[in-house]
Amino acid sequence: MTRTTSASGFAHSTEQFRQLIDDALATAKRLGASDAAAEISEGAGLSVSVRKGSVETVERNRDKSLGITVYIGQRRGNASTSDFSRAAIEQTVRAAYDIARFTAEDPAAGLPDAQDLATPAEAARDLDLYHPWAIDAAQAAEIALRCEAAAFATDRRITNSEGAGVSAQASHFVAANTRGFVGGYASSRHSISVAPIAGRGDDMQRDAWYSSMRSPDELAAPEAIGRYAAERALARLKARKLPTSEVAVLFESPVAAGLLGAFVQATSGGALYRKSSFLDGSLGQAVFPAHIDILEDPHQPRGKGSAPFDDEGVRTRARSVVDAGVVQGYFLSSYSARKLGMKTTGHAGGSQNLVMRSRLSQPGDDLDAMLRKLGRGLLVTELMGQGVNYVTGDYSRGAAGYWVEDGRIAHPVHEITIAGNLREMFRQIAAIGADAYTLGSKTIGSVLVERMKLAGS
């Protein structure tokens, strides 16, 4: 198990967590529960924000929680507490038990099947997720100030800032259930960000950039983040509107991750068993062109979506989610799998390190190459609003970016809306660039969609 001791900056050790969770499960069984599962966790961190050369906020957080789920047959109750005293934990278990007593039976309720749970060796797999950042408030502020200063120094047209920030976060947990599973690990996530504003008066544009990593050693230099954010803001000056039309659309890689996220949402168990997904019944069907693959690797060292087991203790596995455009698997928890008459895929808690790629991509397919493939159309670099209907697949988002002519950026654009249907958009993916970008647990290059509606002036 990954090291998690009080010497690492946490108030509780792994051994203390194990004892508390053992006590909670034993109390549940003593009360008459047929099964129970519990998770205990603790997190701590530092966040510092600056704006226009001055420190604005310094925040320290320390959170802890114990949550327990009690089963009486197929009746289920949940309760949680942030008080780790013996009396408070016993009271919390009793509350969960009482809730279960008066809850209707649910045929799909219950712990995962024992054969699906991670073994002790699988649960103890070290994925190198814990890299605490020994940084104090003054050091964090100095990094944030350097980042913002680099943005201002890029060009005199950078006239303002929404601020820069540094965050250092770490947590650890232990989870266990009455079917023999126990596991836990520590993890960390750190970031540097900045949001500069370019221009004056009626022609002002903002943009932002950040770096987020498990290890502080892998974060981009604050000066590089500041300069790149400033360059993005400057490039948006003198933006124009566009007439309504139908055009090819190239999604820049950071926003293209949203398309991959839409696929995950539409093929997740909750949406499927509720019949609220436009991809209901898509297993074994061609949803993408034959050149598209989606792979998942939950055991990637330092990956932002890495986990040796899911939120229920089910083992995780590398797999092909989409092969040659055909859906090979859904994203199912034990509960949603039972509702669908299927087996869990180990996805209680979501997807794990997805990569979407094209078999047609070449190593040289950077953004410039993708612009040449686009030829004439819209490069989208920002999306606004939540206009996605997962029941029908209808897609409508506010957008900003650049108009492209002859494979080159002609001018920035804003105040437009792009619209289509995700089912058709997936089928019309003509290319995915080699300019891969990782946003959270999803990695994808820029995505070229053959045709979408553009609503402008």
GROMACS .gro file of N, CA, C and O in nm, residues 144-237:
model
  376
  144ALA      N    1   0.303   3.211  -0.798
  144ALA     CA    2   0.187   3.270  -0.865
  144ALA      C    3   0.220   3.409  -0.919
  144ALA      O    4   0.178   3.446  -1.030
  145LEU      N    5   0.294   3.488  -0.841
  145LEU     CA    6   0.332   3.623  -0.886
  145LEU      C    7   0.423   3.617  -1.008
  145LEU      O    8   0.411   3.699  -1.100
  146ARG      N    9   0.515   3.521  -1.011
  146ARG     CA   10   0.603   3.505  -1.129
  146ARG      C   11   0.521   3.469  -1.252
  146ARG      O   12   0.546   3.519  -1.362
  147CYS      N   13   0.420   3.384  -1.234
  147CYS     CA   14   0.335   3.344  -1.345
  147CYS      C   15   0.259   3.463  -1.402
  147CYS      O   16   0.257   3.486  -1.523
  148GLU      N   17   0.197   3.540  -1.313
  148GLU     CA   18   0.121   3.657  -1.359
  148GLU      C   19   0.213   3.764  -1.418
  148GLU      O   20   0.180   3.826  -1.521
  149ALA      N   21   0.328   3.784  -1.357
  149ALA     CA   22   0.423   3.884  -1.409
  149ALA      C   23   0.468   3.848  -1.550
  149ALA      O   24   0.485   3.936  -1.636
  150ALA      N   25   0.489   3.720  -1.576
  150ALA     CA   26   0.529   3.676  -1.710
  150ALA      C   27   0.420   3.706  -1.811
  150ALA      O   28   0.450   3.742  -1.926
  151ALA      N   29   0.295   3.695  -1.771
  151ALA     CA   30   0.185   3.728  -1.861
  151ALA      C   31   0.186   3.877  -1.894
  151ALA      O   32   0.177   3.917  -2.012
  152PHE      N   33   0.200   3.962  -1.793
  152PHE     CA   34   0.205   4.107  -1.816
  152PHE      C   35   0.326   4.147  -1.900
  152PHE      O   36   0.318   4.239  -1.982
  153ALA      N   37   0.438   4.078  -1.882
  153ALA     CA   38   0.561   4.113  -1.953
  153ALA      C   39   0.559   4.070  -2.099
  153ALA      O   40   0.644   4.115  -2.178
  154THR      N   41   0.464   3.988  -2.138
  154THR     CA   42   0.459   3.937  -2.276
  154THR      C   43   0.433   4.046  -2.376
  154THR      O   44   0.493   4.050  -2.485
  155ASP      N   45   0.344   4.139  -2.342
  155ASP     CA   46   0.304   4.244  -2.437
  155ASP      C   47   0.232   4.354  -2.358
  155ASP      O   48   0.158   4.325  -2.265
  156ARG      N   49   0.255   4.480  -2.398
  156ARG     CA   50   0.191   4.589  -2.326
  156ARG      C   51   0.039   4.588  -2.341
  156ARG      O   52  -0.032   4.656  -2.265
  157ARG      N   53  -0.012   4.511  -2.437
  157ARG     CA   54  -0.157   4.501  -2.453
  157ARG      C   55  -0.221   4.410  -2.349
  157ARG      O   56  -0.344   4.403  -2.342
  158ILE      N   57  -0.142   4.342  -2.269
  158ILE     CA   58  -0.197   4.270  -2.153
  158ILE      C   59  -0.218   4.376  -2.046
  158ILE      O   60  -0.123   4.422  -1.982
  159THR      N   61  -0.344   4.417  -2.029
  159THR     CA   62  -0.375   4.533  -1.946
  159THR      C   63  -0.433   4.498  -1.810
  159THR      O   64  -0.441   4.585  -1.723
  160ASN      N   65  -0.476   4.375  -1.793
  160ASN     CA   66  -0.542   4.340  -1.667
  160ASN      C   67  -0.525   4.189  -1.644
  160ASN      O   68  -0.471   4.118  -1.729
  161SER      N   69  -0.577   4.144  -1.532
  161SER     CA   70  -0.565   4.002  -1.498
  161SER      C   71  -0.679   3.963  -1.406
  161SER      O   72  -0.720   4.042  -1.319
  162GLU      N   73  -0.729   3.843  -1.427
  162GLU     CA   74  -0.824   3.787  -1.332
  162GLU      C   75  -0.751   3.714  -1.220
  162GLU      O   76  -0.815   3.661  -1.129
  163GLY      N   77  -0.618   3.711  -1.231
  163GLY     CA   78  -0.539   3.654  -1.124
  163GLY      C   79  -0.465   3.528  -1.163
  163GLY      O   80  -0.485   3.471  -1.270
  164ALA      N   81  -0.377   3.488  -1.074
  164ALA     CA   82  -0.302   3.363  -1.089
  164ALA      C   83  -0.312   3.288  -0.957
  164ALA      O   84  -0.338   3.347  -0.852
  165GLY      N   85  -0.294   3.157  -0.964
  165GLY     CA   86  -0.308   3.077  -0.843
  165GLY      C   87  -0.217   2.958  -0.840
  165GLY      O   88  -0.174   2.906  -0.944
  166VAL      N   89  -0.187   2.913  -0.721
  166VAL     CA   90  -0.110   2.791  -0.697
  166VAL      C   91  -0.188   2.708  -0.596
  166VAL      O   92  -0.236   2.760  -0.495
  167SER      N   93  -0.202   2.579  -0.625
  167SER     CA   94  -0.273   2.489  -0.535
  167SER      C   95  -0.189   2.363  -0.514
  167SER      O   96  -0.135   2.308  -0.609
  168ALA      N   97  -0.178   2.319  -0.390
  168ALA     CA   98  -0.108   2.195  -0.354
  168ALA      C   99  -0.203   2.113  -0.267
  168ALA      O  100  -0.237   2.157  -0.156
  169GLN      N  101  -0.245   1.998  -0.317
  169GLN     CA  102  -0.344   1.916  -0.247
  169GLN      C  103  -0.296   1.772  -0.232
  169GLN      O  104  -0.234   1.718  -0.323
  170ALA      N  105  -0.328   1.712  -0.120
  170ALA     CA  106  -0.295   1.571  -0.096
  170ALA      C  107  -0.404   1.509  -0.010
  170ALA      O  108  -0.469   1.577   0.071
  171SER      N  109  -0.427   1.380  -0.030
  171SER     CA  110  -0.529   1.310   0.049
  171SER      C  111  -0.493   1.163   0.058
  171SER      O  112  -0.408   1.112  -0.016
  172HIS      N  113  -0.558   1.093   0.151
  172HIS     CA  114  -0.545   0.948   0.156
  172HIS      C  115  -0.673   0.890   0.212
  172HIS      O  116  -0.755   0.959   0.274
  173PHE      N  117  -0.696   0.761   0.186
  173PHE     CA  118  -0.819   0.696   0.229
  173PHE      C  119  -0.796   0.547   0.247
  173PHE      O  120  -0.698   0.490   0.198
  174VAL      N  121  -0.888   0.486   0.318
  174VAL     CA  122  -0.898   0.340   0.326
  174VAL      C  123  -1.044   0.305   0.306
  174VAL      O  124  -1.133   0.369   0.363
  175ALA      N  125  -1.070   0.204   0.224
  175ALA     CA  126  -1.205   0.154   0.201
  175ALA      C  127  -1.207   0.005   0.232
  175ALA      O  128  -1.107  -0.065   0.213
  176ALA      N  129  -1.322  -0.045   0.278
  176ALA     CA  130  -1.333  -0.188   0.311
  176ALA      C  131  -1.480  -0.228   0.310
  176ALA      O  132  -1.569  -0.142   0.318
  177ASN      N  133  -1.505  -0.357   0.296
  177ASN     CA  134  -1.641  -0.407   0.308
  177ASN      C  135  -1.641  -0.543   0.378
  177ASN      O  136  -1.535  -0.600   0.406
  178THR      N  137  -1.759  -0.593   0.403
  178THR     CA  138  -1.772  -0.717   0.479
  178THR      C  139  -1.754  -0.841   0.394
  178THR      O  140  -1.772  -0.953   0.443
  179ARG      N  141  -1.719  -0.825   0.268
  179ARG     CA  142  -1.689  -0.941   0.183
  179ARG      C  143  -1.539  -0.961   0.166
  179ARG      O  144  -1.494  -1.033   0.077
  180GLY      N  145  -1.461  -0.895   0.251
  180GLY     CA  146  -1.317  -0.921   0.254
  180GLY      C  147  -1.229  -0.819   0.185
  180GLY      O  148  -1.107  -0.826   0.195
  181PHE      N  149  -1.289  -0.722   0.117
  181PHE     CA  150  -1.205  -0.622   0.050
  181PHE      C  151  -1.156  -0.517   0.148
  181PHE      O  152  -1.230  -0.468   0.234
  182VAL      N  153  -1.029  -0.480   0.134
  182VAL     CA  154  -0.973  -0.364   0.203
  182VAL      C  155  -0.862  -0.308   0.116
  182VAL      O  156  -0.781  -0.382   0.060
  183GLY      N  157  -0.860  -0.178   0.103
  183GLY     CA  158  -0.756  -0.114   0.022
  183GLY      C  159  -0.759   0.035   0.041
  183GLY      O  160  -0.857   0.093   0.091
  184GLY      N  161  -0.653   0.099   0.004
  184GLY     CA  162  -0.645   0.244   0.015
  184GLY      C  163  -0.510   0.294  -0.030
  184GLY      O  164  -0.415   0.216  -0.043
  185TYR      N  165  -0.501   0.422  -0.053
  185TYR     CA  166  -0.374   0.481  -0.096
  185TYR      C  167  -0.380   0.632  -0.080
  185TYR      O  168  -0.487   0.690  -0.059
  186ALA      N  169  -0.265   0.693  -0.092
  186ALA     CA  170  -0.255   0.838  -0.088
  186ALA      C  171  -0.237   0.890  -0.230
  186ALA      O  172  -0.185   0.821  -0.317
  187SER      N  173  -0.282   1.013  -0.252
  187SER     CA  174  -0.266   1.075  -0.384
  187SER      C  175  -0.247   1.224  -0.367
  187SER      O  176  -0.277   1.281  -0.261
  188SER      N  177  -0.197   1.286  -0.470
  188SER     CA  178  -0.174   1.431  -0.467
  188SER      C  179  -0.209   1.490  -0.603
  188SER      O  180  -0.209   1.420  -0.705
  189ARG      N  181  -0.238   1.620  -0.602
  189ARG     CA  182  -0.263   1.692  -0.726
  189ARG      C  183  -0.231   1.839  -0.702
  189ARG      O  184  -0.281   1.900  -0.609
  190HIS      N  185  -0.146   1.893  -0.790
  190HIS     CA  186  -0.100   2.030  -0.774
  190HIS      C  187  -0.121   2.107  -0.904
  190HIS      O  188  -0.124   2.048  -1.012
  191SER      N  189  -0.135   2.239  -0.893
  191SER     CA  190  -0.159   2.317  -1.014
  191SER      C  191  -0.106   2.459  -1.002
  191SER      O  192  -0.090   2.513  -0.891
  192ILE      N  193  -0.080   2.518  -1.120
  192ILE     CA  194  -0.047   2.660  -1.135
  192ILE      C  195  -0.136   2.711  -1.247
  192ILE      O  196  -0.147   2.648  -1.353
  193SER      N  197  -0.199   2.827  -1.229
  193SER     CA  198  -0.290   2.880  -1.330
  193SER      C  199  -0.284   3.031  -1.336
  193SER      O  200  -0.244   3.097  -1.240
  194VAL      N  201  -0.329   3.086  -1.450
  194VAL     CA  202  -0.335   3.231  -1.466
  194VAL      C  203  -0.437   3.265  -1.574
  194VAL      O  204  -0.460   3.187  -1.666
  195ALA      N  205  -0.501   3.383  -1.560
  195ALA     CA  206  -0.603   3.427  -1.656
  195ALA      C  207  -0.582   3.575  -1.688
  195ALA      O  208  -0.639   3.663  -1.623
  196PRO      N  209  -0.498   3.606  -1.788
  196PRO     CA  210  -0.473   3.745  -1.825
  196PRO      C  211  -0.581   3.802  -1.917
  196PRO      O  212  -0.655   3.729  -1.982
  197ILE      N  213  -0.590   3.935  -1.919
  197ILE     CA  214  -0.686   4.008  -2.003
  197ILE      C  215  -0.608   4.100  -2.096
  197ILE      O  216  -0.521   4.175  -2.052
  198ALA      N  217  -0.642   4.093  -2.226
  198ALA     CA  218  -0.575   4.176  -2.327
  198ALA      C  219  -0.671   4.283  -2.379
  198ALA      O  220  -0.792   4.262  -2.385
  199GLY      N  221  -0.614   4.398  -2.419
  199GLY     CA  222  -0.693   4.501  -2.484
  199GLY      C  223  -0.756   4.600  -2.388
  199GLY      O  224  -0.739   4.592  -2.266
  200ARG      N  225  -0.831   4.693  -2.447
  200ARG     CA  226  -0.897   4.798  -2.369
  200ARG      C  227  -1.034   4.827  -2.428
  200ARG      O  228  -1.061   4.795  -2.543
  201GLY      N  229  -1.117   4.890  -2.349
  201GLY     CA  230  -1.247   4.936  -2.399
  201GLY      C  231  -1.334   4.823  -2.450
  201GLY      O  232  -1.352   4.721  -2.383
  202ASP      N  233  -1.385   4.844  -2.572
  202ASP     CA  234  -1.475   4.745  -2.631
  202ASP      C  235  -1.402   4.623  -2.686
  202ASP      O  236  -1.467   4.524  -2.722
  203ASP      N  237  -1.271   4.632  -2.699
  203ASP     CA  238  -1.195   4.519  -2.752
  203ASP      C  239  -1.107   4.461  -2.643
  203ASP      O  240  -0.986   4.481  -2.639
  204MET      N  241  -1.171   4.388  -2.551
  204MET     CA  242  -1.099   4.321  -2.444
  204MET      C  243  -1.127   4.172  -2.452
  204MET      O  244  -1.241   4.131  -2.476
  205GLN      N  245  -1.024   4.093  -2.436
  205GLN     CA  246  -1.037   3.948  -2.443
  205GLN      C  247  -0.957   3.885  -2.329
  205GLN      O  248  -0.849   3.934  -2.293
  206ARG      N  249  -1.012   3.778  -2.273
  206ARG     CA  250  -0.939   3.704  -2.170
  206ARG      C  251  -0.913   3.562  -2.220
  206ARG      O  252  -0.984   3.511  -2.307
  207ASP      N  253  -0.812   3.503  -2.166
  207ASP     CA  254  -0.789   3.361  -2.184
  207ASP      C  255  -0.716   3.311  -2.061
  207ASP      O  256  -0.682   3.391  -1.972
  208ALA      N  257  -0.695   3.184  -2.053
  208ALA     CA  258  -0.633   3.126  -1.933
  208ALA      C  259  -0.552   3.004  -1.972
  208ALA      O  260  -0.575   2.943  -2.078
  209TRP      N  261  -0.460   2.968  -1.886
  209TRP     CA  262  -0.387   2.843  -1.904
  209TRP      C  263  -0.344   2.794  -1.767
  209TRP      O  264  -0.340   2.870  -1.669
  210TYR      N  265  -0.315   2.665  -1.759
  210TYR     CA  266  -0.275   2.608  -1.632
  210TYR      C  267  -0.193   2.483  -1.656
  210TYR      O  268  -0.187   2.428  -1.766
  211SER      N  269  -0.130   2.437  -1.549
  211SER     CA  270  -0.061   2.308  -1.549
  211SER      C  271  -0.104   2.236  -1.422
  211SER      O  272  -0.106   2.295  -1.314
  212SER      N  273  -0.142   2.107  -1.436
  212SER     CA  274  -0.188   2.029  -1.323
  212SER      C  275  -0.123   1.891  -1.328
  212SER      O  276  -0.132   1.824  -1.431
  213MET      N  277  -0.058   1.851  -1.221
  213MET     CA  278   0.015   1.725  -1.219
  213MET      C  279   0.009   1.661  -1.080
  213MET      O  280  -0.017   1.727  -0.980
  214ARG      N  281   0.035   1.530  -1.075
  214ARG     CA  282   0.047   1.461  -0.948
  214ARG      C  283   0.171   1.507  -0.872
  214ARG      O  284   0.170   1.520  -0.751
  215SER      N  285   0.281   1.527  -0.946
  215SER     CA  286   0.408   1.566  -0.886
  215SER      C  287   0.441   1.711  -0.917
  215SER      O  288   0.430   1.753  -1.032
  216PRO      N  289   0.484   1.789  -0.819
  216PRO     CA  290   0.520   1.928  -0.847
  216PRO      C  291   0.637   1.939  -0.943
  216PRO      O  292   0.650   2.039  -1.014
  217ASP      N  293   0.722   1.837  -0.948
  217ASP     CA  294   0.838   1.839  -1.037
  217ASP      C  295   0.797   1.838  -1.185
  217ASP      O  296   0.877   1.874  -1.271
  218GLU      N  297   0.673   1.793  -1.214
  218GLU     CA  298   0.629   1.784  -1.352
  218GLU      C  299   0.546   1.904  -1.396
  218GLU      O  300   0.503   1.910  -1.512
  219LEU      N  301   0.521   1.998  -1.307
  219LEU     CA  302   0.447   2.117  -1.345
  219LEU      C  303   0.527   2.202  -1.443
  219LEU      O  304   0.650   2.210  -1.435
  220ALA      N  305   0.458   2.265  -1.537
  220ALA     CA  306   0.525   2.357  -1.629
  220ALA      C  307   0.579   2.477  -1.551
  220ALA      O  308   0.528   2.511  -1.443
  221ALA      N  309   0.681   2.541  -1.605
  221ALA     CA  310   0.738   2.659  -1.540
  221ALA      C  311   0.633   2.770  -1.534
  221ALA      O  312   0.560   2.792  -1.631
  222PRO      N  313   0.622   2.841  -1.422
  222PRO     CA  314   0.520   2.946  -1.411
  222PRO      C  315   0.534   3.053  -1.519
  222PRO      O  316   0.434   3.105  -1.569
  223GLU      N  317   0.658   3.083  -1.558
  223GLU     CA  318   0.678   3.183  -1.664
  223GLU      C  319   0.622   3.136  -1.797
  223GLU      O  320   0.564   3.213  -1.874
  224ALA      N  321   0.639   3.007  -1.828
  224ALA     CA  322   0.587   2.952  -1.953
  224ALA      C  323   0.435   2.953  -1.954
  224ALA      O  324   0.372   2.984  -2.057
  225ILE      N  325   0.373   2.923  -1.839
  225ILE     CA  326   0.227   2.926  -1.830
  225ILE      C  327   0.178   3.068  -1.851
  225ILE      O  328   0.082   3.092  -1.925
  226GLY      N  329   0.242   3.164  -1.788
  226GLY     CA  330   0.201   3.304  -1.802
  226GLY      C  331   0.213   3.354  -1.943
  226GLY      O  332   0.121   3.419  -1.996
  227ARG      N  333   0.325   3.325  -2.008
  227ARG     CA  334   0.345   3.373  -2.147
  227ARG      C  335   0.242   3.310  -2.241
  227ARG      O  336   0.186   3.379  -2.326
  228TYR      N  337   0.218   3.180  -2.227
  228TYR     CA  338   0.126   3.114  -2.318
  228TYR      C  339  -0.016   3.164  -2.298
  228TYR      O  340  -0.090   3.187  -2.395
  229ALA      N  341  -0.056   3.184  -2.172
  229ALA     CA  342  -0.189   3.239  -2.146
  229ALA      C  343  -0.203   3.378  -2.208
  229ALA      O  344  -0.308   3.411  -2.266
  230ALA      N  345  -0.098   3.459  -2.198
  230ALA     CA  346  -0.102   3.594  -2.256
  230ALA      C  347  -0.112   3.588  -2.408
  230ALA      O  348  -0.188   3.663  -2.471
  231GLU      N  349  -0.035   3.498  -2.469
  231GLU     CA  350  -0.039   3.484  -2.614
  231GLU      C  351  -0.178   3.442  -2.662
  231GLU      O  352  -0.227   3.489  -2.766
  232ARG      N  353  -0.243   3.357  -2.587
  232ARG     CA  354  -0.378   3.314  -2.622
  232ARG      C  355  -0.476   3.431  -2.613
  232ARG      O  356  -0.563   3.449  -2.699
  233ALA      N  357  -0.464   3.512  -2.509
  233ALA     CA  358  -0.552   3.628  -2.495
  233ALA      C  359  -0.527   3.730  -2.606
  233ALA      O  360  -0.621   3.785  -2.664
  234LEU      N  361  -0.400   3.755  -2.636
  234LEU     CA  362  -0.366   3.852  -2.742
  234LEU      C  363  -0.419   3.808  -2.877
  234LEU      O  364  -0.465   3.890  -2.958
  235ALA      N  365  -0.412   3.679  -2.904
  235ALA     CA  366  -0.456   3.628  -3.034
  235ALA      C  367  -0.606   3.647  -3.056
  235ALA      O  368  -0.654   3.642  -3.169
  236ARG      N  369  -0.681   3.671  -2.949
  236ARG     CA  370  -0.826   3.686  -2.960
  236ARG      C  371  -0.870   3.830  -2.982
  236ARG      O  372  -0.990   3.857  -3.000
  237LEU      N  373  -0.777   3.924  -2.978
  237LEU     CA  374  -0.814   4.065  -3.000
  237LEU      C  375  -0.866   4.086  -3.143
  237LEU      O  376  -0.826   4.017  -3.236
   0.00000   0.00000   0.00000
